[in-house]
Amino acid sequence: QVPANCQVMSYGLNPTADVYISGIQTSLSGTTFTIHSPWGSQAVQMGLLGDFNIYNTLGVFAGLMGSEQFSFQAVMDVLPLL
């Protein structure tokens, strides 16, 4: 059972998810995509390749934002460093 004070969020590639991405582009230098969420939308460029890294990034984003301890911009600033 999920505690009453726990926020449950979905994430993935589908726009019906609470947090989702669009515009995935990959190159030898990494991956670029846009994160869409209830807190805002912004493009992300990271040096990692692979779908699993995109999903891991979404999970990190959703967890940090759901904790309500960090601002949207602070989280977006750290994602490229993963």
GROMACS .gro file of C-alpha atoms in nm:
model
   82
    1GLN     CA    1   0.000   0.000   0.000
    2VAL     CA    2   0.126   0.345  -0.094
    3PRO     CA    3   0.142   0.591   0.199
    4ALA     CA    4  -0.108   0.878   0.178
    5ASN     CA    5   0.170   1.139   0.161
    6CYS     CA    6   0.344   0.965  -0.131
    7GLN     CA    7   0.303   1.111  -0.478
    8VAL     CA    8   0.266   0.848  -0.752
    9MET     CA    9   0.379   0.955  -1.099
   10SER     CA   10   0.405   0.778  -1.430
   11TYR     CA   11   0.688   0.840  -1.674
   12GLY     CA   12   0.786   0.718  -2.017
   13LEU     CA   13   0.756   0.793  -2.387
   14ASN     CA   14   0.377   0.814  -2.397
   15PRO     CA   15   0.232   1.167  -2.370
   16THR     CA   16  -0.035   1.034  -2.131
   17ALA     CA   17   0.237   0.984  -1.865
   18ASP     CA   18   0.284   1.250  -1.596
   19VAL     CA   19   0.644   1.293  -1.710
   20TYR     CA   20   0.732   1.208  -2.070
   21ILE     CA   21   0.983   1.291  -2.339
   22SER     CA   22   0.961   1.388  -2.702
   23GLY     CA   23   1.200   1.469  -2.983
   24ILE     CA   24   1.466   1.209  -2.908
   25GLN     CA   25   1.778   1.263  -3.118
   26THR     CA   26   2.098   1.065  -3.082
   27SER     CA   27   2.446   1.128  -3.214
   28LEU     CA   28   2.798   1.021  -3.132
   29SER     CA   29   2.812   1.298  -2.873
   30GLY     CA   30   2.500   1.187  -2.683
   31THR     CA   31   2.123   1.220  -2.669
   32THR     CA   32   1.894   1.522  -2.686
   33PHE     CA   33   1.524   1.520  -2.592
   34THR     CA   34   1.259   1.737  -2.431
   35ILE     CA   35   1.114   1.652  -2.090
   36HIS     CA   36   0.748   1.744  -2.038
   37SER     CA   37   0.609   1.751  -1.684
   38PRO     CA   38   0.361   1.925  -1.456
   39TRP     CA   39   0.651   2.153  -1.349
   40GLY     CA   40   0.745   2.259  -1.701
   41SER     CA   41   0.908   2.145  -2.023
   42GLN     CA   42   1.267   2.185  -2.133
   43ALA     CA   43   1.519   2.036  -2.372
   44VAL     CA   44   1.795   1.819  -2.223
   45GLN     CA   45   2.127   1.724  -2.380
   46MET     CA   46   2.327   1.450  -2.215
   47GLY     CA   47   2.640   1.261  -2.310
   48LEU     CA   48   2.478   0.919  -2.259
   49LEU     CA   49   2.331   0.690  -2.523
   50GLY     CA   50   2.061   0.426  -2.501
   51ASP     CA   51   1.694   0.408  -2.414
   52PHE     CA   52   1.773   0.280  -2.064
   53ASN     CA   53   1.963   0.602  -1.992
   54ILE     CA   54   1.663   0.807  -2.104
   55TYR     CA   55   1.434   0.610  -1.873
   56ASN     CA   56   1.684   0.641  -1.586
   57THR     CA   57   1.701   1.017  -1.642
   58LEU     CA   58   1.321   1.039  -1.635
   59GLY     CA   59   1.313   0.839  -1.312
   60VAL     CA   60   1.571   1.068  -1.151
   61PHE     CA   61   1.380   1.376  -1.270
   62ALA     CA   62   1.043   1.247  -1.142
   63GLY     CA   63   1.192   1.143  -0.807
   64LEU     CA   64   1.367   1.473  -0.746
   65MET     CA   65   1.069   1.681  -0.849
   66GLY     CA   66   0.827   1.462  -0.655
   67SER     CA   67   1.034   1.513  -0.341
   68GLU     CA   68   0.945   1.884  -0.358
   69GLN     CA   69   1.295   1.964  -0.231
   70PHE     CA   70   1.436   2.104  -0.557
   71SER     CA   71   1.333   2.364  -0.810
   72PHE     CA   72   1.258   2.267  -1.169
   73GLN     CA   73   1.558   2.463  -1.294
   74ALA     CA   74   1.796   2.311  -1.038
   75VAL     CA   75   1.697   1.962  -1.151
   76MET     CA   76   1.720   2.053  -1.519
   77ASP     CA   77   2.066   2.200  -1.462
   78VAL     CA   78   2.198   1.875  -1.312
   79LEU     CA   79   2.047   1.626  -1.562
   80PRO     CA   80   2.315   1.683  -1.830
   81LEU     CA   81   2.578   1.593  -1.569
   82LEU     CA   82   2.442   1.240  -1.519
   0.00000   0.00000   0.00000
